[in-house]
Short mmCIF file of C-alpha atoms and ligand atoms in Angstrom, two decimals:
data_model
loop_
_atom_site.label_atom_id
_atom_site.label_comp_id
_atom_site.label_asym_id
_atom_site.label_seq_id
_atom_site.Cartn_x
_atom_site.Cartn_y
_atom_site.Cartn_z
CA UNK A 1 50.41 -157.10 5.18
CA UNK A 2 48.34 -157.12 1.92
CA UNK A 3 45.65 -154.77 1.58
CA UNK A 4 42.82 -156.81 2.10
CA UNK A 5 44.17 -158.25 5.34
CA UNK A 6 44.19 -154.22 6.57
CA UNK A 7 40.57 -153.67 5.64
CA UNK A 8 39.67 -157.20 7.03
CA UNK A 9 41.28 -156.28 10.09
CA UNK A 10 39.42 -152.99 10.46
CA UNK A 11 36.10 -154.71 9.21
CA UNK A 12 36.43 -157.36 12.70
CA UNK A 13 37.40 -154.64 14.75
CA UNK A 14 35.02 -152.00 14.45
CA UNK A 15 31.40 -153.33 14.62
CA UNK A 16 28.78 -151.01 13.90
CA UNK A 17 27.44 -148.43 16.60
CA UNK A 18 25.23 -147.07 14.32
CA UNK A 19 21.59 -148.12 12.94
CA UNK A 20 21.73 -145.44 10.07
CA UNK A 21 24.50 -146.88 8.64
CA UNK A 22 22.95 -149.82 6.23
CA UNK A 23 26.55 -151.11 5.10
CA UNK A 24 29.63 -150.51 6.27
CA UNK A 25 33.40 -151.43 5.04
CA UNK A 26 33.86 -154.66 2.42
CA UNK A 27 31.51 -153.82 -0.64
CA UNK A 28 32.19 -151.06 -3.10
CA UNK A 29 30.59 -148.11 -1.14
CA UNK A 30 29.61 -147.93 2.18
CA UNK A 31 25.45 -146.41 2.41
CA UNK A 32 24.09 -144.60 5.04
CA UNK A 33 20.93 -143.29 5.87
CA UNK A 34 20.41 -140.13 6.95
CA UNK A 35 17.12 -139.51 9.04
CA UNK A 36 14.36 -136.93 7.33
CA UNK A 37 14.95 -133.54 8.48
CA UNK A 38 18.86 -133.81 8.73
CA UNK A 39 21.38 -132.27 6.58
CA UNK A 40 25.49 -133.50 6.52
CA UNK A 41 28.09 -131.59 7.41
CA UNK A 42 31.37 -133.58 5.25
CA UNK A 43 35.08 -132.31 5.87
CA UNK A 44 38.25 -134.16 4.34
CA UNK A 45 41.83 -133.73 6.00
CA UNK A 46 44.81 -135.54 4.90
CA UNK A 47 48.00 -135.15 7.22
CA UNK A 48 51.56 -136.08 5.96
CA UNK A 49 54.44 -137.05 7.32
CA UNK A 50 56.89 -134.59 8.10
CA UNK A 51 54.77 -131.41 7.52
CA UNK A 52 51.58 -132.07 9.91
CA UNK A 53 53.25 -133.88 12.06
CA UNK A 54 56.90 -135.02 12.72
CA UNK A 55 57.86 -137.91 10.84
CA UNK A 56 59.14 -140.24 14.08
CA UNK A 57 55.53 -139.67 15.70
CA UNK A 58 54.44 -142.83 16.90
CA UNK A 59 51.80 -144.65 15.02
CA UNK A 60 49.08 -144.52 17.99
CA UNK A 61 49.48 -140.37 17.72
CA UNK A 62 49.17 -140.20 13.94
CA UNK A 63 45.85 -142.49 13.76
CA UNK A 64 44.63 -140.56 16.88
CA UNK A 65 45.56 -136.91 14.94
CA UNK A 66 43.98 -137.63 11.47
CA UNK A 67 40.78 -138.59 13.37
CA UNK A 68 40.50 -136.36 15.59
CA UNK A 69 41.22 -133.20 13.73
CA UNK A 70 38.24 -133.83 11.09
CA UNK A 71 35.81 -134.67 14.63
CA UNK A 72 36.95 -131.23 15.47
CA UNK A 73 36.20 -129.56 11.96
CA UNK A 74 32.36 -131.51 12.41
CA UNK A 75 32.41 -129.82 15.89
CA UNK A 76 32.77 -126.95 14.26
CA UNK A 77 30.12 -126.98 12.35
CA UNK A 78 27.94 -127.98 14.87
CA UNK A 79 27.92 -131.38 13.91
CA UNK A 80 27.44 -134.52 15.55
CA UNK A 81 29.63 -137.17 14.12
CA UNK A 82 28.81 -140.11 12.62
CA UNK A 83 30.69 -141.37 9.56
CA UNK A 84 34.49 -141.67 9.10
CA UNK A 85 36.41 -142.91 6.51
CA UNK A 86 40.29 -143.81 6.06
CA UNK A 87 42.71 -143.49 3.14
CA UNK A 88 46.28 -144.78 4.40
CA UNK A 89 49.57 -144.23 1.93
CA UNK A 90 52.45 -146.06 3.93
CA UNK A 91 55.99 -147.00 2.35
CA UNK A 92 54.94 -150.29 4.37
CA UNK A 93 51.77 -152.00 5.72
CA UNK A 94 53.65 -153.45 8.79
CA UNK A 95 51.13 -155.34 11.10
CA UNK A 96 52.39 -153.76 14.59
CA UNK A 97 52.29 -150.55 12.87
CA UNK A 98 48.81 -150.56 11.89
CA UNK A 99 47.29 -151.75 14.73
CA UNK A 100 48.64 -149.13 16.67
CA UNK A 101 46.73 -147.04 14.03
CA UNK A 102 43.76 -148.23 14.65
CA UNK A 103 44.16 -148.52 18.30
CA UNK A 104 44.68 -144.55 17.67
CA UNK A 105 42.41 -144.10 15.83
CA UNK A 106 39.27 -146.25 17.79
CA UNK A 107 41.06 -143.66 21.13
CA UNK A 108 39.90 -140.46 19.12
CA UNK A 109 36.42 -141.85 19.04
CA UNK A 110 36.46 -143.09 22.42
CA UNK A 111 32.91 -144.30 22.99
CA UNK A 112 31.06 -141.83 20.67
CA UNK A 113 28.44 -143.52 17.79
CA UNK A 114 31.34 -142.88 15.20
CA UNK A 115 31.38 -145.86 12.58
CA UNK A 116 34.35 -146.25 10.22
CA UNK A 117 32.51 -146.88 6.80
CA UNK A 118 35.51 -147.50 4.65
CA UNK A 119 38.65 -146.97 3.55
CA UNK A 120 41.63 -147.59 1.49
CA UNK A 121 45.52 -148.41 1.33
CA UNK A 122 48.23 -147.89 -0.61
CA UNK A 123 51.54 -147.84 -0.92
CA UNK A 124 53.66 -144.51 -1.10
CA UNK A 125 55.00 -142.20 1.47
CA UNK A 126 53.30 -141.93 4.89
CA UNK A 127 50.28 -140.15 4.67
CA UNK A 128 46.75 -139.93 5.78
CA UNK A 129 43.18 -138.85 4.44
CA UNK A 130 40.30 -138.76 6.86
CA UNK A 131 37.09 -137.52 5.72
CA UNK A 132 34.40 -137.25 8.45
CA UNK A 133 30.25 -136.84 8.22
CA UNK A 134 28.34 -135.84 10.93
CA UNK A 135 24.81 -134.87 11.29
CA UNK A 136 23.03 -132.02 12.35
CA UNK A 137 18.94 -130.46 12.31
CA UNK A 138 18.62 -128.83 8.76
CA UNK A 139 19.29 -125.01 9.21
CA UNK A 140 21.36 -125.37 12.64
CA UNK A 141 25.11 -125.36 11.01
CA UNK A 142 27.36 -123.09 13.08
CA UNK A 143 29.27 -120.90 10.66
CA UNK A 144 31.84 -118.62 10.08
CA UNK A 145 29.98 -116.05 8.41
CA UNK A 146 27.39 -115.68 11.68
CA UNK A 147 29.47 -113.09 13.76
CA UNK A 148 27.60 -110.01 14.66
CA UNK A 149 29.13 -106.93 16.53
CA UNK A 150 27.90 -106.93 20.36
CA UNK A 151 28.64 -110.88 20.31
CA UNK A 152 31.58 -111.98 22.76
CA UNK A 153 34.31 -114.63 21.79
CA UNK A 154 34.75 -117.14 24.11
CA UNK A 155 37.06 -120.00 23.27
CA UNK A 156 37.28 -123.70 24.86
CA UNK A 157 39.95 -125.00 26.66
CA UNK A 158 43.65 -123.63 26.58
CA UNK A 159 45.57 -122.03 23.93
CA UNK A 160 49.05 -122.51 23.26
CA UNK A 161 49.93 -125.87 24.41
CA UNK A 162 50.31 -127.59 21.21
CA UNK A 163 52.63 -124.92 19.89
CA UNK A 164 55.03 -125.43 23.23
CA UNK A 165 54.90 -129.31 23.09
CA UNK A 166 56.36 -128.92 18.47
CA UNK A 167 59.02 -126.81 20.22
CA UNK A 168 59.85 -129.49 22.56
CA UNK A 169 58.97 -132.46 20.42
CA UNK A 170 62.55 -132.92 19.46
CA UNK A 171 63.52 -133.23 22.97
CA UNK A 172 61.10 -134.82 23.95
CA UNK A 173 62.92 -137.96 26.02
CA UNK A 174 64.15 -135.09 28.33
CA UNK A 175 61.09 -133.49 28.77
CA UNK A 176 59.46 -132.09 32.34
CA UNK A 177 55.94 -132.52 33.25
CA UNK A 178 55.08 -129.42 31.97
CA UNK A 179 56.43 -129.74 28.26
CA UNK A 180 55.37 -133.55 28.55
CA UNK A 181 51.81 -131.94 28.77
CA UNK A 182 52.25 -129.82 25.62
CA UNK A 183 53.60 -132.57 23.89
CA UNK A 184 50.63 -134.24 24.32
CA UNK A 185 47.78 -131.50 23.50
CA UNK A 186 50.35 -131.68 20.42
CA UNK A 187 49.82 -135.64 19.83
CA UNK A 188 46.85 -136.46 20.83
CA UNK A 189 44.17 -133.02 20.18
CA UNK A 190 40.91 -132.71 22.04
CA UNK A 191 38.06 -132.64 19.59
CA UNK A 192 35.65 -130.46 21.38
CA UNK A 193 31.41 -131.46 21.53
CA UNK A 194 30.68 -128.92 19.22
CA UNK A 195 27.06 -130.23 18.71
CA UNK A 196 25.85 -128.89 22.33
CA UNK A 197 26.44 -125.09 21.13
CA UNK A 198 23.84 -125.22 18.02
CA UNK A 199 21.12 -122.89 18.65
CA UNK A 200 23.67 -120.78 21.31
CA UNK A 201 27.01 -119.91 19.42
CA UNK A 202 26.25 -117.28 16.20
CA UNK A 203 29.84 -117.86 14.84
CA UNK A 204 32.01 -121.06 15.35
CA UNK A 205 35.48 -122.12 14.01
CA UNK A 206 38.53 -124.65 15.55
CA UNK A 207 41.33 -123.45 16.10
CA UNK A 208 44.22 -125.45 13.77
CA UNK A 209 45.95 -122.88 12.42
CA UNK A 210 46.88 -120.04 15.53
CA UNK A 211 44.27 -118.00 17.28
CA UNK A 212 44.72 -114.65 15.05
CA UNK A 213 44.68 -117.10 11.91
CA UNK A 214 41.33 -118.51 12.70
CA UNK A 215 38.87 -115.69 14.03
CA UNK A 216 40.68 -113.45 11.28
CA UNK A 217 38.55 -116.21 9.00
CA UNK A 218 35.80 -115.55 11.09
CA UNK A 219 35.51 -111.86 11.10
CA UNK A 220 36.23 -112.04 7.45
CA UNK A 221 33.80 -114.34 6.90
CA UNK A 222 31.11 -112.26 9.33
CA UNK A 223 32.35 -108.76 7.63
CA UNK A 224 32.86 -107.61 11.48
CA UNK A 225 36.18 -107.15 13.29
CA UNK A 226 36.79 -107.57 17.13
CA UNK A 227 38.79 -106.31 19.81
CA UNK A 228 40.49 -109.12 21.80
CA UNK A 229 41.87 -109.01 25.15
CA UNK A 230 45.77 -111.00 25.16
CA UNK A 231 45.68 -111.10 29.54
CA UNK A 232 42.75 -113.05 29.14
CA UNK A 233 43.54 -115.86 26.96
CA UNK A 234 43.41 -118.88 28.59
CA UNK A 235 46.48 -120.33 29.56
CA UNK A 236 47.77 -123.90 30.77
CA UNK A 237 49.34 -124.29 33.97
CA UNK A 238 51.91 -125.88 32.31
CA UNK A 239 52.70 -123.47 29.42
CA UNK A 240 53.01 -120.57 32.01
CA UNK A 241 54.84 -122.90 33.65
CA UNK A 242 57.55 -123.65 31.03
CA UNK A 243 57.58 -120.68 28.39
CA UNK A 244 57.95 -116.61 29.78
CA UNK A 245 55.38 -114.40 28.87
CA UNK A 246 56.27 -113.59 25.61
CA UNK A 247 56.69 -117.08 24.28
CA UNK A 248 53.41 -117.33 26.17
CA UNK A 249 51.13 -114.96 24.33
CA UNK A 250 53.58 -115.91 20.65
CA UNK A 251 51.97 -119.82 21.47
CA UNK A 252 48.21 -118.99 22.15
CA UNK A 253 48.17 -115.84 19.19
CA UNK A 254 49.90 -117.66 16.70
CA UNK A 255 49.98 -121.66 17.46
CA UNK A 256 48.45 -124.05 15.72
CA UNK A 257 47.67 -127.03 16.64
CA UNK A 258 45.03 -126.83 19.67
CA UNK A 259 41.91 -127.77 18.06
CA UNK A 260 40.05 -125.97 20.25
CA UNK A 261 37.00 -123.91 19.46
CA UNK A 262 36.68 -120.41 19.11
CA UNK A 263 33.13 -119.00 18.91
CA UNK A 264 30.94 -116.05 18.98
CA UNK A 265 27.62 -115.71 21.00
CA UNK A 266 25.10 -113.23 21.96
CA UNK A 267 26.26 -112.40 25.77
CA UNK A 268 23.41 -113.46 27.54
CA UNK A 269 23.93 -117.16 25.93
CA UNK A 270 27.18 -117.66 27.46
CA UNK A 271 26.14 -119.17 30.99
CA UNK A 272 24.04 -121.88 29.36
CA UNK A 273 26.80 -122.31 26.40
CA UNK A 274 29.17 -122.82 29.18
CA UNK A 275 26.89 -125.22 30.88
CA UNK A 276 26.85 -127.53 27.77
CA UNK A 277 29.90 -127.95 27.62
CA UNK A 278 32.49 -130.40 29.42
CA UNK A 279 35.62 -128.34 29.38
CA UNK A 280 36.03 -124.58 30.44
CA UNK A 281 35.15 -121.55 28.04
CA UNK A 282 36.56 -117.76 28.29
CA UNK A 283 35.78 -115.03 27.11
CA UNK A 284 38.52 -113.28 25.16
CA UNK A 285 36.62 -110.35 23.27
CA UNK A 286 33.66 -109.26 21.24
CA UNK A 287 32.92 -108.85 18.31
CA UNK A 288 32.78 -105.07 16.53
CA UNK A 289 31.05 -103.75 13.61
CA UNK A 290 34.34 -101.73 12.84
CA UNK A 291 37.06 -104.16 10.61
CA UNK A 292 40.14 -105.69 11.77
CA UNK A 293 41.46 -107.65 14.66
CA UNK A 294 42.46 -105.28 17.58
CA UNK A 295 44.43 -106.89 20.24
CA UNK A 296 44.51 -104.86 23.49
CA UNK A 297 46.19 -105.78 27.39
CA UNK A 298 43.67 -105.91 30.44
CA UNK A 299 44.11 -102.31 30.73
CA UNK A 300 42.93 -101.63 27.05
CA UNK A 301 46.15 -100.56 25.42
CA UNK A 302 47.12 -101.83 22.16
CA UNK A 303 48.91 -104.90 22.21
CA UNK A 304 52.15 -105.40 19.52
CA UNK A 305 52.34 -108.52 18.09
CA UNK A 306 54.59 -109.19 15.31
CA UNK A 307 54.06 -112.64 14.65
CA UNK A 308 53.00 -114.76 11.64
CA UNK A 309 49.24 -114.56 11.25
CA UNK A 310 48.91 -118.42 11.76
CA UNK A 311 50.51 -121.34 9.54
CA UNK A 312 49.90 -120.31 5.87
CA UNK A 313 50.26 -123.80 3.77
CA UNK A 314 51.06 -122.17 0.21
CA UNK A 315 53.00 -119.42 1.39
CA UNK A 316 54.78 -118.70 -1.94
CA UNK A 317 51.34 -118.16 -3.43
MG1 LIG B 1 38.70 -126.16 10.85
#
């Protein structure tokens, strides 16, 4: 398939859900409008083949991934999305292929006023650049640097999954129920509605790189440090299910992958941040004006953990 014929393809697809967006794909930008009293939040994430995700992952996964894991960086932020666009390096433009793409890619969406304002192929090996632009009241970005000691740290959803489901990918035509879950929080992340927790969380941040990895940019970020509790992390049925405890607490401390959100809010915010949103959130800590992550059990003793501090991409550096 010849370029054109891709962004032709994507043009009749995707019709415009969005009245701020004055032109979409086919000239030599795309413009949008932004309303008066808005600031963009803009994030750019290119996946590649073999290194952010295994090289025989179908098509439908990969366009799924590279959207939704820049919808989850907007989330947060706070952000609601709006823009997307799509840079595509493939050794081949093969029709089947990229339709799956798309069909992935229109699935991370799902019914949200996302438009897909442009984008751009070429030939080379397989990988993808999203960047995403969502909108949000100027002033109300959720940000890493907002922690303050006395806040708790709740986080959505479950950790760990997508950690389980890489170890199992290779398997993955024998897989139970239980790894065939992980393999899926794996292929096909949640992006979380980060928008309804503007004006509740202090601190925000998704979780891509491993739990430790990710508030440790936080607190950093906050100059605070936090005690977290390991017994309360929440767990799938189906990770306890498959992995023993240690493997367990290895997955949600150090696993990437999840795209879940971690966040930091006053205490007496977390009932209505809870309310806003459509999937479960924990509490897992708080937040302390003394440096440093400390991990403790339920009972408050220290907690040894020896594992990588999350997925370091330059680690030579
Ligand atoms: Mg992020």
């Amino acid at each position: 398939m010849r370029e054109f014929a891709l962004i032709d393809r994507l043009k009749t697809r995707l019709a415009s859900r969005r009245t701020d967006t004055r032109l979409g794909i086919g000239d030599d930008a795309a413009l949008i409008a932004p309303a008066a009293g808005e600031e963009l939040a803009i994030t750019t994430d290119t996946l590649i083949a073999g290194r952010h995700f295994p090289s025989d992952t179908p098509a439908f996964d990969i366009g799924y991934k590279a959207i939704a894991v820049n919808l989850s960086d907007l989330a947060a932020m706070g952000a609601d999305p709006a823009w997307v666009t799509l840079a595509l390096a493939a050794p081949e433009l093969d029709e089947s292929w990229c339709d799956a793409f798309l069909d992935g890619a229109c699935a991370a969406m799902g019914d949200d006023p996302i438009d897909i304002i442009g984008g751009d192929t070429t030939r080379g090996d397989l990988s993808i650049t999203v960047t995403a632009i969502g909108r949000l009241p100027v002033g109300s970005a959720l940000r890493r640097s907002g922690a303050q000691p006395g806040d708790v740290i709740a986080v959505t959803g479950t950790l760990g999954d997508a950690a389980h489901g890489l170890d199992c990918w290779d398997e993955r035509a024998q897989a139970n129920a239980d790894e065939t879950f992980c393999i899926e929080r794996l292929a096909r992340p949640r992006w979380r509605n980060g928008a309804a927790l503007r004006a509740l969380a202090h601190a925000a941040i998704d979780i891509s790189d491993g739990l430790v990895a990710d508030l440790g940019h936080v607190l950093a970020a906050s100059g605070v440090g936090a005690r977290v509790n390991v017994d309360a992390l929440p767990v799938s049925p189906a990770l306890a299910g498959c992995v023993d405890t240690a493997q367990m607490r290895a997955c949600q401390l150090g696993g990437g992958d999840d795209y879940e959100l971690c966040i930091t809010l006053a205490p007496g915010d977390l009932e209505r941040a809870q309310a806003a949103l459509d999937c479960p959130l924990t509490v897992i800590g708080e937040v302390e004006a003394e440096a440093g992550l400390r991990l403790v059990d339920a009972a408050g003793r220290p907690f040894a953990w020896a594992g990588a501090a999350g997925w370091d991409h330059f680690p030579d550096a």
